[in-house]
Coordinates of C-alpha atoms and ligand atoms in Angstrom, one line a residue:
X289 CA 252.5 175.9 268.1
X290 CA 249.9 177.4 265.8
X291 CA 248.2 174.9 263.5
X292 CA 246.0 175.3 260.5
X293 CA 242.5 175.0 261.9
X294 CA 241.1 174.0 258.5
X295 CA 243.2 170.8 258.8
X296 CA 241.7 169.7 262.2
X297 CA 239.4 167.1 260.6
X298 CA 241.4 166.7 257.4
X299 CA 241.8 163.1 256.3
X300 CA 245.3 162.5 255.0
X301 CA 246.2 160.1 252.2
X302 CA 246.2 156.5 253.5
X303 CA 249.8 155.3 252.8
X304 CA 250.3 151.8 251.7
X305 CA 252.3 149.7 254.2
X306 CA 255.7 148.3 253.0
X307 CA 256.1 144.7 251.7
X308 CA 258.3 143.9 254.8
X309 CA 255.6 145.2 257.2
X310 CA 252.9 143.1 255.4
X311 CA 255.1 140.0 255.3
X312 CA 255.7 140.3 259.1
X313 CA 252.0 140.8 259.8
X314 CA 251.1 137.5 258.1
X315 CA 254.2 135.5 259.0
X316 CA 255.5 135.1 255.4
X317 CA 258.8 135.9 253.8
X318 CA 258.7 139.2 251.9
X319 CA 259.5 137.3 248.6
X320 CA 256.2 135.5 249.0
X321 CA 254.2 138.7 249.0
X322 CA 252.5 139.7 245.7
X323 CA 251.6 143.4 245.6
X324 CA 248.4 143.6 243.6
X325 CA 247.3 146.8 245.5
X326 CA 249.5 149.6 244.0
X327 CA 248.8 149.4 240.2
X328 CA 252.5 149.3 239.3
X329 CA 254.3 147.1 236.8
X330 CA 255.3 143.6 237.8
X331 CA 258.7 144.1 236.1
X332 CA 261.6 146.4 237.1
X333 CA 263.3 147.3 233.8
X334 CA 266.7 145.6 234.5
X335 CA 268.4 146.9 231.3
X336 CA 267.6 150.4 232.2
X337 CA 269.0 149.9 235.7
X338 CA 272.2 148.2 234.3
X339 CA 272.8 151.2 232.0
X340 CA 272.1 153.6 234.9
X341 CA 274.6 151.6 237.0
X342 CA 277.3 152.2 234.3
X343 CA 276.7 155.9 234.3
X344 CA 276.4 156.4 238.1
X345 CA 280.1 157.0 238.7
X346 CA 280.1 160.0 236.4
X347 CA 276.9 161.7 237.7
X348 CA 277.7 165.1 239.2
X349 CA 275.7 164.6 242.4
X350 CA 277.8 167.2 244.1
X351 CA 276.0 169.7 241.9
X352 CA 272.3 170.5 241.8
X353 CA 270.4 168.9 238.9
X354 CA 269.8 171.0 235.8
X355 CA 266.5 172.4 237.0
X356 CA 265.3 173.0 233.5
X357 CA 265.6 169.2 232.9
X358 CA 266.3 170.0 229.3
X359 CA 267.4 166.5 228.2
X360 CA 264.5 164.9 229.9
X361 CA 262.1 167.4 228.4
X362 CA 263.5 166.7 224.9
X363 CA 262.9 163.0 225.3
X364 CA 259.4 163.5 226.7
X365 CA 258.6 165.8 223.8
X366 CA 259.6 163.1 221.4
X367 CA 257.6 160.5 223.3
X368 CA 254.4 162.6 223.7
X369 CA 254.7 164.6 220.4
X370 CA 254.2 167.8 222.4
X371 CA 256.3 170.9 222.6
X372 CA 259.3 170.5 225.1
X373 CA 258.8 174.1 226.3
X374 CA 255.3 173.1 227.5
X375 CA 256.3 170.1 229.5
X376 CA 256.9 170.3 233.3
X377 CA 258.8 167.2 234.7
X378 CA 257.7 166.4 238.3
X379 CA 258.7 164.1 241.1
X380 CA 256.0 161.6 240.2
X381 CA 252.5 162.5 239.0
X382 CA 251.6 163.3 242.6
X383 CA 253.9 166.3 242.6
X384 CA 252.3 167.3 239.3
X385 CA 248.9 167.3 241.1
X386 CA 250.4 169.3 244.0
X387 CA 252.0 171.9 241.8
X388 CA 248.7 172.4 239.9
X389 CA 246.9 172.7 243.2
X390 CA 249.3 175.3 244.6
X391 CA 249.2 177.3 241.3
X392 CA 245.5 177.2 240.8
X393 CA 243.8 176.7 244.2
X394 CA 243.5 178.6 247.5
X395 CA 241.0 179.1 250.3
X396 CA 237.6 180.2 248.8
X397 CA 238.1 178.3 245.6
X398 CA 237.0 174.8 244.7
X399 CA 237.9 171.7 242.7
X400 CA 235.2 169.5 241.2
X401 CA 235.8 165.8 240.4
X402 CA 233.6 162.8 239.5
X403 CA 234.0 160.2 242.3
X404 CA 235.0 157.6 243.2
X405 CA 238.4 158.6 241.8
X406 CA 242.1 158.9 242.8
X407 CA 242.0 160.1 246.4
X408 CA 245.0 162.3 246.1
X409 CA 242.9 164.9 244.2
X410 CA 241.0 165.6 247.3
X411 CA 244.0 165.6 249.6
X412 CA 246.0 168.0 247.4
X413 CA 243.0 170.3 247.0
X414 CA 242.3 170.5 250.7
X415 CA 246.0 171.1 251.6
X416 CA 245.7 174.4 249.7
X417 CA 242.7 175.3 251.9
X418 CA 240.4 174.9 248.8
X419 CA 237.1 172.8 248.8
X420 CA 236.9 169.5 247.1
X421 CA 233.5 169.0 245.5
X422 CA 232.8 165.3 244.7
X423 CA 230.2 164.5 242.1
X424 CA 228.9 160.9 242.3
X425 CA 229.4 158.9 239.1
X426 CA 226.4 157.3 237.5
X427 CA 225.4 153.7 238.1
X428 CA 227.8 152.5 235.3
X429 CA 230.6 154.5 236.9
X430 CA 230.7 157.0 234.0
X431 CA 229.8 160.7 234.3
X432 CA 228.6 163.4 232.0
X433 CA 230.0 167.0 231.5
X434 CA 226.5 168.3 232.3
X435 CA 226.6 166.7 235.8
X436 CA 229.9 168.4 236.6
X437 CA 228.9 171.7 235.0
X438 CA 225.8 171.8 237.2
X439 CA 228.1 171.8 240.2
X440 CA 230.4 174.4 238.8
X441 CA 230.2 177.9 240.2
X442 CA 232.0 181.2 240.3
X443 CA 234.6 179.7 242.7
X444 CA 235.3 176.5 240.6
X445 CA 239.0 176.7 239.6
X446 CA 239.9 173.1 238.7
X447 CA 238.3 169.9 237.4
X448 CA 240.2 166.7 238.3
X449 CA 239.5 164.0 235.7
X450 CA 241.2 160.7 235.8
X451 CA 241.4 158.8 232.4
X452 CA 241.3 155.9 232.7
X453 CA 239.8 156.3 236.2
X454 CA 241.5 154.8 239.2
X455 CA 239.9 152.7 240.8
X456 CA 237.1 151.9 238.3
X457 CA 239.2 151.5 235.2
X458 CA 236.8 153.1 232.7
X459 CA 237.9 155.7 230.2
X460 CA 236.6 159.3 229.7
X461 CA 234.8 160.3 226.5
X462 CA 236.6 162.9 224.5
X463 CA 233.5 165.0 224.1
X464 CA 233.2 165.2 227.8
X465 CA 236.7 166.7 228.1
X466 CA 235.9 169.1 225.2
X467 CA 232.7 170.3 226.8
X468 CA 234.3 171.0 230.1
X469 CA 237.1 173.0 228.5
X470 CA 234.6 174.9 226.3
X471 CA 232.0 175.7 228.9
X472 CA 234.2 176.8 231.9
X473 CA 237.0 179.1 232.7
X474 CA 238.4 176.6 235.1
X475 CA 241.5 174.5 234.5
X476 CA 240.6 171.0 233.3
X477 CA 243.2 168.5 234.5
X478 CA 243.3 165.1 232.9
X479 CA 245.3 162.6 234.9
X480 CA 246.6 159.9 232.4
X481 CA 248.8 157.9 234.8
X482 CA 247.5 154.7 233.0
X483 CA 247.6 156.2 229.5
X484 CA 249.9 153.5 228.1
X485 CA 247.4 150.8 228.9
X486 CA 244.4 152.6 227.4
X487 CA 246.1 154.2 224.4
X488 CA 243.6 157.1 224.8
X489 CA 244.8 160.6 225.4
X490 CA 243.6 164.2 225.6
X491 CA 247.1 165.5 224.4
X492 CA 245.9 166.6 221.0
X493 CA 243.1 168.7 222.7
X494 CA 245.8 170.9 224.2
X495 CA 246.0 172.6 220.8
X496 CA 242.3 173.7 221.1
X497 CA 242.0 174.7 224.7
X498 CA 244.2 176.9 226.8
X499 CA 242.6 175.7 230.0
X500 CA 243.6 172.1 229.7
X501 CA 246.6 170.1 231.0
X502 CA 247.5 166.4 231.1
X503 CA 249.4 164.6 233.9
X504 CA 251.5 161.5 233.1
X505 CA 254.0 159.3 235.0
X506 CA 256.8 156.8 234.4
X507 CA 255.5 154.9 237.5
X508 CA 253.2 152.5 235.7
X509 CA 253.9 151.1 232.3
X510 CA 257.6 152.2 232.4
X511 CA 258.0 150.2 235.7
X512 CA 259.7 153.1 237.5
X513 CA 257.5 153.9 240.4
X514 CA 260.5 153.9 242.7
X515 CA 262.3 156.4 240.6
X516 CA 259.6 159.1 241.0
X517 CA 259.3 160.7 237.6
X518 CA 256.1 162.3 236.2
X519 CA 255.4 165.2 233.9
X520 CA 252.6 167.7 233.1
X521 CA 251.8 168.5 229.4
X522 CA 250.7 172.1 229.4
X523 CA 249.5 175.0 227.2
X524 CA 251.4 178.3 227.3
X525 CA 248.9 179.8 229.8
X526 CA 249.2 176.8 232.1
X527 CA 253.0 176.4 232.0
X528 CA 253.4 180.0 233.0
X529 CA 251.4 179.4 236.2
X530 CA 253.0 176.0 237.0
X531 CA 256.5 177.5 236.7
X532 CA 255.5 179.9 239.5
X533 CA 254.7 177.0 241.8
X534 CA 257.2 174.3 240.9
X535 CA 260.1 173.7 243.4
X536 CA 263.6 174.3 241.8
X537 CA 265.1 170.8 242.4
X538 CA 262.4 168.3 243.0
X539 CA 263.9 165.7 240.6
X540 CA 267.2 164.2 241.6
X541 CA 270.1 163.7 239.3
X542 CA 269.8 159.9 239.5
X543 CA 266.0 160.0 238.8
X544 CA 266.5 162.2 235.8
X545 CA 269.4 159.9 234.5
X546 CA 267.2 156.8 234.9
X547 CA 264.2 158.5 233.2
X548 CA 266.4 159.6 230.3
X549 CA 267.7 156.0 229.8
X550 CA 264.2 154.5 230.0
X551 CA 262.9 157.0 227.4
X552 CA 265.8 156.4 225.0
X553 CA 265.2 152.6 225.2
X554 CA 261.4 152.6 225.5
X555 CA 260.7 149.6 223.3
X556 CA 260.3 147.5 226.4
X557 CA 257.2 149.5 227.4
X558 CA 255.2 148.3 224.5
X559 CA 256.1 144.7 225.5
X560 CA 255.0 145.3 229.1
X561 CA 251.7 146.9 227.9
X562 CA 251.0 144.0 225.5
X563 CA 251.6 141.5 228.3
X564 CA 249.5 143.3 230.8
X565 CA 246.6 144.1 228.5
X566 CA 246.5 140.4 227.4
X567 CA 246.6 139.3 231.0
X568 CA 243.9 141.9 231.9
X569 CA 241.5 140.5 229.3
X570 CA 242.3 136.9 230.4
X571 CA 241.7 137.7 234.0
X572 CA 238.5 139.5 233.1
X573 CA 237.3 136.4 231.4
X574 CA 238.2 134.1 234.2
X575 CA 236.8 136.3 236.9
X576 CA 233.6 136.9 235.0
X577 CA 232.9 133.1 235.1
X578 CA 233.0 133.0 238.9
X579 CA 229.5 133.0 240.3
X580 CA 228.4 136.1 242.1
X581 CA 231.2 138.4 241.0
X582 CA 230.8 141.4 238.8
X583 CA 234.0 142.5 237.0
X584 CA 234.1 146.0 235.5
X585 CA 235.7 146.4 232.1
X586 CA 239.0 148.2 232.4
X587 CA 241.3 150.3 230.1
X588 CA 244.0 150.3 232.8
X589 CA 246.3 147.8 234.4
X590 CA 243.9 146.9 237.2
X591 CA 240.4 145.4 237.6
X592 CA 237.6 146.4 239.9
X593 CA 235.6 143.4 241.2
X594 CA 232.3 143.6 243.0
X595 CA 231.3 140.8 245.4
X596 CA 227.9 139.8 246.8
X597 CA 228.3 142.2 249.7
X598 CA 230.8 144.1 251.8
X599 CA 231.2 141.2 254.2
X600 CA 232.3 138.9 251.4
X601 CA 234.7 141.5 249.9
X602 CA 236.4 142.1 253.2
X603 CA 236.6 138.4 254.1
X604 CA 238.1 137.6 250.7
X605 CA 240.7 140.4 251.0
X606 CA 241.7 139.1 254.4
X607 CA 242.0 135.5 253.2
X608 CA 244.1 136.6 250.1
X609 CA 246.4 138.5 252.5
X610 CA 247.0 135.4 254.6
X611 CA 248.1 133.7 251.3
X612 CA 250.5 136.6 250.6
X613 CA 248.3 138.4 248.0
X614 CA 247.7 142.1 248.7
X615 CA 244.7 143.7 247.0
X616 CA 243.0 147.0 247.6
X617 CA 239.6 147.3 249.4
X618 CA 237.5 150.4 250.0
X619 CA 236.1 150.2 253.5
X620 CA 233.7 153.0 254.4
X621 CA 233.3 154.0 250.7
X622 CA 229.5 153.7 250.1
X623 CA 230.0 153.0 246.3
X624 CA 232.9 150.6 246.6
X625 CA 232.7 148.9 250.0
X626 CA 231.7 145.6 248.3
X627 CA 234.6 145.8 245.8
X628 CA 238.3 145.0 245.6
X629 CA 240.8 146.4 243.1
X630 CA 243.4 144.1 241.7
X631 CA 246.5 145.1 239.8
X632 CA 247.2 142.9 236.7
X633 CA 250.6 141.2 237.3
X634 CA 252.6 138.6 235.4
X635 CA 250.9 135.3 234.3
X636 CA 252.3 133.4 237.2
X637 CA 251.2 135.9 239.8
X638 CA 247.7 136.2 238.2
X639 CA 247.4 132.4 238.3
X640 CA 248.3 132.4 242.0
X641 CA 245.7 135.1 242.6
X642 CA 243.0 133.2 240.7
X643 CA 243.7 130.0 242.6
X644 CA 243.8 131.8 246.0
X645 CA 240.6 133.8 245.1
X646 CA 238.7 130.6 244.3
X647 CA 239.8 129.0 247.6
X648 CA 239.1 132.1 249.6
X649 CA 235.6 132.4 248.1
X650 CA 234.8 128.8 248.8
X651 CA 235.9 129.2 252.4
X652 CA 234.0 132.5 252.8
X653 CA 230.8 131.2 251.2
X654 CA 230.8 128.1 253.5
X655 CA 230.9 130.4 256.5
X656 CA 228.5 133.0 255.0
X657 CA 226.1 131.0 252.8
X658 CA 224.1 133.2 250.5
X659 CA 220.8 134.3 252.0
X660 CA 217.8 132.9 250.2
X661 CA 216.4 135.5 247.8
Ligands
PMP996 N1 247.5 159.5 239.4 C1 246.8 158.4 239.5 C2 245.5 158.3 238.9 C3 247.4 157.3 240.2 O1 246.7 156.2 240.3 C4 248.7 157.4 240.8 C5 249.3 156.3 241.5 N2 248.7 155.8 242.6 C6 249.3 158.6 240.7 C7 248.7 159.7 240.0 C8 250.6 158.9 241.3 O2 251.7 158.4 240.5 P1 253.2 158.8 240.8 O3 253.8 157.5 241.2 O4 253.7 159.2 239.4 O5 253.3 159.9 241.8

């Protein structure tokens, strides 16, 4: 079999294990596992599902879905205040990233991105045979347009910008997005997967810059990660290119029906956001009071926590796992190897996390007492 030699040393996305698999590995029941590693909502929107259940018997699943996704686009237009003709629904934000990559990247071209950031930008770029150019963020985890523009050359076709950034939680300055759009011919992609928690958006800049697009998803604040619905807000120039690359039927009839119901009844999203933002700030306060931890301010639904060292971060992660709490660590990442990322969940789950974290830290610090300065 002939293989792509450019993928010989390619590092694929590291898939999260299933809850069942995790439960088995630590000898707990799956219902005891709290997923604080995937940045999703702690609540499945039951009313949306009940309404979907009522409609299921009439869904024409023997037919292909309406590949123009007209009804979904109308509701997304109302939600985002953007032109429905310039919205491309996708099978999750990840497919949005892939469609952009296949429309704008190829071997010989490159995509520039401030890192650390969402790892799928690199994966999707490299799968097109293009080069991913990481630009290290500053000490405070921010970045400037100048730093990215310095690395921008004739072959730069895409900038991947995550706002607020996963995994650091910090927002992007509007002037930075404007400068990138003004000073390059490349496509500037702003991934706003966590938009609802930050309230900040680059959507209104779409009127000013033809080389901009915004990726969103119903996976986070809408509580629909399992339904796989995302969308790209585009300009006329960009939508033309994305329509060349988008698969005809990537969103299933059931996904679309669920998304339509959620968007029609979206009052629940504001309640989720209020709860999670309140819990985020409470957790931030509680964690900041624990000696030796640095918690980074976050505009998203997760917090990045720095420990006294890599050993402490890894040991805490392991001890949390034994207690059924799954968090994200970053082994091998020079900037984040002493950090964990924690999704803000419901009050009860967050309390369980705090309790377990304090216990875990006490155990770890008994074994690894802090070296004298
Ligand atoms: N973008 C970012 C920044 C993310 O964190 C995620 C979720 N991990 C995604 C995109 C993918 O979201 P979706 O479930 O919509 O594919």
